[in-house]
Amino acid sequence: MAANVVVPPDAEAISLADACEHLRADMGPEDSLIQRAIRSARRRAEHELGRPLLPQTCEKRFEKFDRRMYLWCDVTGVESVKYVDDGGVEQLLEPMSYFVAGSSFLKLVAQAPAAREVVVRFKCGAFTADSVPESVVEWMLLQVGAIYDNRSAVDSVQTYEIPGRFVDGLLDGVRIYSI
């Protein structure tokens, strides 16, 4: 199960002005469309890379405690670990009972309590808005351009595609591979 973003990043790696310059568009009536495209491009990059690009707060749900619980990559801290005990009462696990290992896993220090549902709220993000690698920003700008230029899924006019492997290759240096 994927992590659910509960507090999105405060800023994006691409500003509205930079996107408009890339699109050769004036700022104005289409700003909300372009801003939506910027957010969509970042989320798509995060999906492709398997990691959160920018600081954000996420939650991940588990059926029970395990010795090693995969959250996401680039975890910078855990805000809370809540669980429902055998009596059906929500409990808060003490912070000294767990730690983050390898910036991706929640590990328990001692025996896990019996639980029916576990919710971990954590902060994560590999970069700041100003430090996202240029290749990733370029990839996102290409995605923003595709969204801006192609406002429907099917178009009878376009007969070409930018070579997909080149475009996707812009992400390879930052991609996380799972084993």
PDB file of C-alpha atoms in Angstrom:
ATOM      1  CA  MET A   1       0.000   0.000   0.000  1.00  0.00           C
ATOM      2  CA  ALA A   2       1.305   3.440  -0.941  1.00  0.00           C
ATOM      3  CA  ALA A   3       1.797   6.292   1.473  1.00  0.00           C
ATOM      4  CA  ASN A   4      -0.998   8.845   1.557  1.00  0.00           C
ATOM      5  CA  VAL A   5       0.088  12.499   1.440  1.00  0.00           C
ATOM      6  CA  VAL A   6      -1.711  14.412   4.199  1.00  0.00           C
ATOM      7  CA  VAL A   7       0.279  17.671   4.011  1.00  0.00           C
ATOM      8  CA  PRO A   8       1.635  18.408   0.507  1.00  0.00           C
ATOM      9  CA  PRO A   9       4.886  20.298  -0.117  1.00  0.00           C
ATOM     10  CA  ASP A  10       4.842  24.024   0.666  1.00  0.00           C
ATOM     11  CA  ALA A  11       6.546  24.874  -2.632  1.00  0.00           C
ATOM     12  CA  GLU A  12       7.136  23.158  -5.949  1.00  0.00           C
ATOM     13  CA  ALA A  13      10.459  22.700  -7.750  1.00  0.00           C
ATOM     14  CA  ILE A  14       9.029  24.613 -10.727  1.00  0.00           C
ATOM     15  CA  SER A  15       7.639  28.096 -10.206  1.00  0.00           C
ATOM     16  CA  LEU A  16       4.673  29.344 -12.195  1.00  0.00           C
ATOM     17  CA  ALA A  17       6.959  31.911 -13.861  1.00  0.00           C
ATOM     18  CA  ASP A  18       9.479  29.214 -14.903  1.00  0.00           C
ATOM     19  CA  ALA A  19       6.707  27.008 -16.270  1.00  0.00           C
ATOM     20  CA  CYS A  20       5.204  29.902 -18.246  1.00  0.00           C
ATOM     21  CA  GLU A  21       8.635  30.720 -19.678  1.00  0.00           C
ATOM     22  CA  HIS A  22       9.100  27.073 -20.697  1.00  0.00           C
ATOM     23  CA  LEU A  23       5.631  26.999 -22.272  1.00  0.00           C
ATOM     24  CA  ARG A  24       6.102  30.400 -23.940  1.00  0.00           C
ATOM     25  CA  ALA A  25       2.841  31.409 -22.286  1.00  0.00           C
ATOM     26  CA  ASP A  26       1.841  34.590 -20.519  1.00  0.00           C
ATOM     27  CA  MET A  27       0.855  34.429 -16.888  1.00  0.00           C
ATOM     28  CA  GLY A  28      -2.846  35.000 -16.514  1.00  0.00           C
ATOM     29  CA  PRO A  29      -6.035  33.109 -17.210  1.00  0.00           C
ATOM     30  CA  GLU A  30      -4.371  29.673 -17.505  1.00  0.00           C
ATOM     31  CA  ASP A  31      -2.349  29.928 -14.285  1.00  0.00           C
ATOM     32  CA  SER A  32      -4.488  27.398 -12.406  1.00  0.00           C
ATOM     33  CA  LEU A  33      -4.144  24.878 -15.264  1.00  0.00           C
ATOM     34  CA  ILE A  34      -0.368  25.330 -15.291  1.00  0.00           C
ATOM     35  CA  GLN A  35      -0.092  25.061 -11.492  1.00  0.00           C
ATOM     36  CA  ARG A  36      -2.134  21.844 -11.599  1.00  0.00           C
ATOM     37  CA  ALA A  37       0.178  20.523 -14.316  1.00  0.00           C
ATOM     38  CA  ILE A  38       3.223  21.363 -12.156  1.00  0.00           C
ATOM     39  CA  ARG A  39       1.785  19.405  -9.203  1.00  0.00           C
ATOM     40  CA  SER A  40       0.823  16.503 -11.474  1.00  0.00           C
ATOM     41  CA  ALA A  41       4.301  16.395 -13.006  1.00  0.00           C
ATOM     42  CA  ARG A  42       5.919  16.278  -9.558  1.00  0.00           C
ATOM     43  CA  ARG A  43       3.603  13.495  -8.386  1.00  0.00           C
ATOM     44  CA  ARG A  44       4.317  11.561 -11.585  1.00  0.00           C
ATOM     45  CA  ALA A  45       8.068  12.021 -11.062  1.00  0.00           C
ATOM     46  CA  GLU A  46       7.706  10.773  -7.474  1.00  0.00           C
ATOM     47  CA  HIS A  47       5.867   7.719  -8.761  1.00  0.00           C
ATOM     48  CA  GLU A  48       8.491   7.042 -11.442  1.00  0.00           C
ATOM     49  CA  LEU A  49      11.368   7.557  -9.015  1.00  0.00           C
ATOM     50  CA  GLY A  50       9.812   5.702  -6.103  1.00  0.00           C
ATOM     51  CA  ARG A  51      10.648   8.531  -3.713  1.00  0.00           C
ATOM     52  CA  PRO A  52       9.204  11.813  -2.466  1.00  0.00           C
ATOM     53  CA  LEU A  53      10.969  14.750  -4.068  1.00  0.00           C
ATOM     54  CA  LEU A  54       9.935  17.551  -1.714  1.00  0.00           C
ATOM     55  CA  PRO A  55       9.271  17.820   2.037  1.00  0.00           C
ATOM     56  CA  GLN A  56       5.770  16.562   2.817  1.00  0.00           C
ATOM     57  CA  THR A  57       3.858  14.725   5.517  1.00  0.00           C
ATOM     58  CA  CYS A  58       2.462  11.286   4.768  1.00  0.00           C
ATOM     59  CA  GLU A  59       0.536   8.521   6.479  1.00  0.00           C
ATOM     60  CA  LYS A  60       0.820   4.832   5.873  1.00  0.00           C
ATOM     61  CA  ARG A  61      -1.557   2.195   7.227  1.00  0.00           C
ATOM     62  CA  PHE A  62      -0.694  -1.352   8.219  1.00  0.00           C
ATOM     63  CA  GLU A  63      -2.856  -4.240   9.411  1.00  0.00           C
ATOM     64  CA  LYS A  64      -0.501  -4.930  12.326  1.00  0.00           C
ATOM     65  CA  PHE A  65       2.979  -4.218  13.617  1.00  0.00           C
ATOM     66  CA  ASP A  66       5.906  -5.930  11.902  1.00  0.00           C
ATOM     67  CA  ARG A  67       9.563  -5.930  12.847  1.00  0.00           C
ATOM     68  CA  ARG A  68      10.331  -3.786   9.811  1.00  0.00           C
ATOM     69  CA  MET A  69       7.633  -1.594   8.268  1.00  0.00           C
ATOM     70  CA  TYR A  70       8.380   0.079   4.914  1.00  0.00           C
ATOM     71  CA  LEU A  71       7.169   3.694   4.917  1.00  0.00           C
ATOM     72  CA  TRP A  72       8.666   5.349   1.816  1.00  0.00           C
ATOM     73  CA  CYS A  73      12.125   6.582   0.862  1.00  0.00           C
ATOM     74  CA  ASP A  74      13.801   9.660   2.300  1.00  0.00           C
ATOM     75  CA  VAL A  75      11.928   9.636   5.626  1.00  0.00           C
ATOM     76  CA  THR A  76      13.160  12.549   7.739  1.00  0.00           C
ATOM     77  CA  GLY A  77      11.140  11.889  10.890  1.00  0.00           C
ATOM     78  CA  VAL A  78       8.140  10.172  12.414  1.00  0.00           C
ATOM     79  CA  GLU A  79       5.378  12.351  13.860  1.00  0.00           C
ATOM     80  CA  SER A  80       3.284   9.573  15.373  1.00  0.00           C
ATOM     81  CA  VAL A  81       2.566   5.862  15.446  1.00  0.00           C
ATOM     82  CA  LYS A  82      -1.040   5.136  16.394  1.00  0.00           C
ATOM     83  CA  TYR A  83      -2.648   1.736  16.668  1.00  0.00           C
ATOM     84  CA  VAL A  84      -5.913   0.127  17.710  1.00  0.00           C
ATOM     85  CA  ASP A  85      -5.372  -2.343  20.542  1.00  0.00           C
ATOM     86  CA  ASP A  86      -7.239  -5.615  21.133  1.00  0.00           C
ATOM     87  CA  GLY A  87      -9.877  -3.720  23.115  1.00  0.00           C
ATOM     88  CA  GLY A  88     -10.649  -1.449  20.148  1.00  0.00           C
ATOM     89  CA  VAL A  89      -9.048   1.622  21.759  1.00  0.00           C
ATOM     90  CA  GLU A  90      -6.706   3.872  19.773  1.00  0.00           C
ATOM     91  CA  GLN A  91      -3.265   4.075  21.386  1.00  0.00           C
ATOM     92  CA  LEU A  92      -0.160   6.153  20.712  1.00  0.00           C
ATOM     93  CA  LEU A  93       3.164   4.301  20.622  1.00  0.00           C
ATOM     94  CA  GLU A  94       5.907   6.045  22.591  1.00  0.00           C
ATOM     95  CA  PRO A  95       8.605   7.583  20.335  1.00  0.00           C
ATOM     96  CA  MET A  96      11.355   5.749  22.238  1.00  0.00           C
ATOM     97  CA  SER A  97       9.770   2.445  21.113  1.00  0.00           C
ATOM     98  CA  TYR A  98      10.785   2.832  17.456  1.00  0.00           C
ATOM     99  CA  PHE A  99      13.302   4.384  15.089  1.00  0.00           C
ATOM    100  CA  VAL A 100      13.736   4.961  11.358  1.00  0.00           C
ATOM    101  CA  ALA A 101      16.263   2.659   9.692  1.00  0.00           C
ATOM    102  CA  GLY A 102      17.806   3.319   6.308  1.00  0.00           C
ATOM    103  CA  SER A 103      15.587   6.388   5.860  1.00  0.00           C
ATOM    104  CA  SER A 104      12.768   4.070   4.735  1.00  0.00           C
ATOM    105  CA  PHE A 105      11.758   1.629   7.467  1.00  0.00           C
ATOM    106  CA  LEU A 106      10.115   1.952  10.853  1.00  0.00           C
ATOM    107  CA  LYS A 107      11.724  -0.519  13.238  1.00  0.00           C
ATOM    108  CA  LEU A 108      10.477  -1.327  16.699  1.00  0.00           C
ATOM    109  CA  VAL A 109      12.913  -1.407  19.606  1.00  0.00           C
ATOM    110  CA  ALA A 110      10.977  -3.957  21.675  1.00  0.00           C
ATOM    111  CA  GLN A 111       8.160  -6.465  21.276  1.00  0.00           C
ATOM    112  CA  ALA A 112       5.267  -4.918  19.365  1.00  0.00           C
ATOM    113  CA  PRO A 113       1.949  -4.541  21.122  1.00  0.00           C
ATOM    114  CA  ALA A 114      -1.004  -6.489  19.743  1.00  0.00           C
ATOM    115  CA  ALA A 115      -2.722  -4.271  17.204  1.00  0.00           C
ATOM    116  CA  ARG A 116      -5.504  -4.474  14.652  1.00  0.00           C
ATOM    117  CA  GLU A 117      -4.587  -1.361  12.724  1.00  0.00           C
ATOM    118  CA  VAL A 118      -1.440   0.770  12.699  1.00  0.00           C
ATOM    119  CA  VAL A 119      -1.162   4.291  11.252  1.00  0.00           C
ATOM    120  CA  VAL A 120       2.274   5.889  10.918  1.00  0.00           C
ATOM    121  CA  ARG A 121       2.471   9.624  10.198  1.00  0.00           C
ATOM    122  CA  PHE A 122       5.873  10.726   8.968  1.00  0.00           C
ATOM    123  CA  LYS A 123       7.762  13.500   7.209  1.00  0.00           C
ATOM    124  CA  CYS A 124       9.742  12.756   4.079  1.00  0.00           C
ATOM    125  CA  GLY A 125      11.380  14.367   1.081  1.00  0.00           C
ATOM    126  CA  ALA A 126      14.673  13.982  -0.763  1.00  0.00           C
ATOM    127  CA  PHE A 127      15.255  17.608  -1.736  1.00  0.00           C
ATOM    128  CA  THR A 128      14.134  21.166  -1.155  1.00  0.00           C
ATOM    129  CA  ALA A 129      12.336  23.038  -3.930  1.00  0.00           C
ATOM    130  CA  ASP A 130      15.651  24.721  -4.853  1.00  0.00           C
ATOM    131  CA  SER A 131      17.788  21.561  -4.806  1.00  0.00           C
ATOM    132  CA  VAL A 132      15.842  19.173  -7.061  1.00  0.00           C
ATOM    133  CA  PRO A 133      18.318  17.958  -9.728  1.00  0.00           C
ATOM    134  CA  GLU A 134      18.106  19.809 -13.043  1.00  0.00           C
ATOM    135  CA  SER A 135      17.433  16.593 -14.958  1.00  0.00           C
ATOM    136  CA  VAL A 136      14.328  15.982 -12.836  1.00  0.00           C
ATOM    137  CA  VAL A 137      13.168  19.583 -13.293  1.00  0.00           C
ATOM    138  CA  GLU A 138      13.637  19.223 -17.073  1.00  0.00           C
ATOM    139  CA  TRP A 139      11.633  15.979 -17.050  1.00  0.00           C
ATOM    140  CA  MET A 140       8.856  17.700 -15.114  1.00  0.00           C
ATOM    141  CA  LEU A 141       8.867  20.683 -17.493  1.00  0.00           C
ATOM    142  CA  LEU A 142       8.432  18.280 -20.421  1.00  0.00           C
ATOM    143  CA  GLN A 143       5.477  16.706 -18.605  1.00  0.00           C
ATOM    144  CA  VAL A 144       3.988  20.153 -17.911  1.00  0.00           C
ATOM    145  CA  GLY A 145       4.387  20.985 -21.608  1.00  0.00           C
ATOM    146  CA  ALA A 146       2.671  17.763 -22.637  1.00  0.00           C
ATOM    147  CA  ILE A 147      -0.259  18.467 -20.308  1.00  0.00           C
ATOM    148  CA  TYR A 148      -0.488  22.078 -21.494  1.00  0.00           C
ATOM    149  CA  ASP A 149      -0.321  21.242 -25.204  1.00  0.00           C
ATOM    150  CA  ASN A 150      -2.490  18.115 -25.123  1.00  0.00           C
ATOM    151  CA  ARG A 151      -5.663  18.865 -23.246  1.00  0.00           C
ATOM    152  CA  SER A 152      -7.336  15.627 -24.195  1.00  0.00           C
ATOM    153  CA  ALA A 153      -6.186  12.014 -24.104  1.00  0.00           C
ATOM    154  CA  VAL A 154      -6.644  11.504 -27.841  1.00  0.00           C
ATOM    155  CA  ASP A 155      -5.729  14.033 -30.502  1.00  0.00           C
ATOM    156  CA  SER A 156      -5.922  13.461 -34.248  1.00  0.00           C
ATOM    157  CA  VAL A 157      -3.327  16.130 -35.059  1.00  0.00           C
ATOM    158  CA  GLN A 158      -0.220  14.910 -33.211  1.00  0.00           C
ATOM    159  CA  THR A 159       1.672  12.237 -35.147  1.00  0.00           C
ATOM    160  CA  TYR A 160       4.921  12.088 -33.168  1.00  0.00           C
ATOM    161  CA  GLU A 161       6.259  11.527 -29.684  1.00  0.00           C
ATOM    162  CA  ILE A 162       9.418  12.733 -27.995  1.00  0.00           C
ATOM    163  CA  PRO A 163      11.565   9.609 -27.611  1.00  0.00           C
ATOM    164  CA  GLY A 164      10.247   8.207 -24.337  1.00  0.00           C
ATOM    165  CA  ARG A 165      13.498   6.571 -23.255  1.00  0.00           C
ATOM    166  CA  PHE A 166      15.357   9.886 -23.493  1.00  0.00           C
ATOM    167  CA  VAL A 167      12.715  11.722 -21.500  1.00  0.00           C
ATOM    168  CA  ASP A 168      12.441   8.985 -18.861  1.00  0.00           C
ATOM    169  CA  GLY A 169      16.233   8.702 -18.788  1.00  0.00           C
ATOM    170  CA  LEU A 170      16.360  12.179 -17.264  1.00  0.00           C
ATOM    171  CA  LEU A 171      15.143  10.541 -14.027  1.00  0.00           C
ATOM    172  CA  ASP A 172      17.574   7.608 -13.920  1.00  0.00           C
ATOM    173  CA  GLY A 173      20.230   9.275 -11.762  1.00  0.00           C
ATOM    174  CA  VAL A 174      17.730   9.913  -8.971  1.00  0.00           C
ATOM    175  CA  ARG A 175      15.573   6.757  -9.239  1.00  0.00           C
ATOM    176  CA  ILE A 176      15.297   4.387  -6.248  1.00  0.00           C
ATOM    177  CA  TYR A 177      15.224   0.708  -7.154  1.00  0.00           C
ATOM    178  CA  SER A 178      13.556  -1.710  -4.746  1.00  0.00           C
ATOM    179  CA  ILE A 179      14.806  -5.216  -4.210  1.00  0.00           C
TER     180      ILE A 179
END
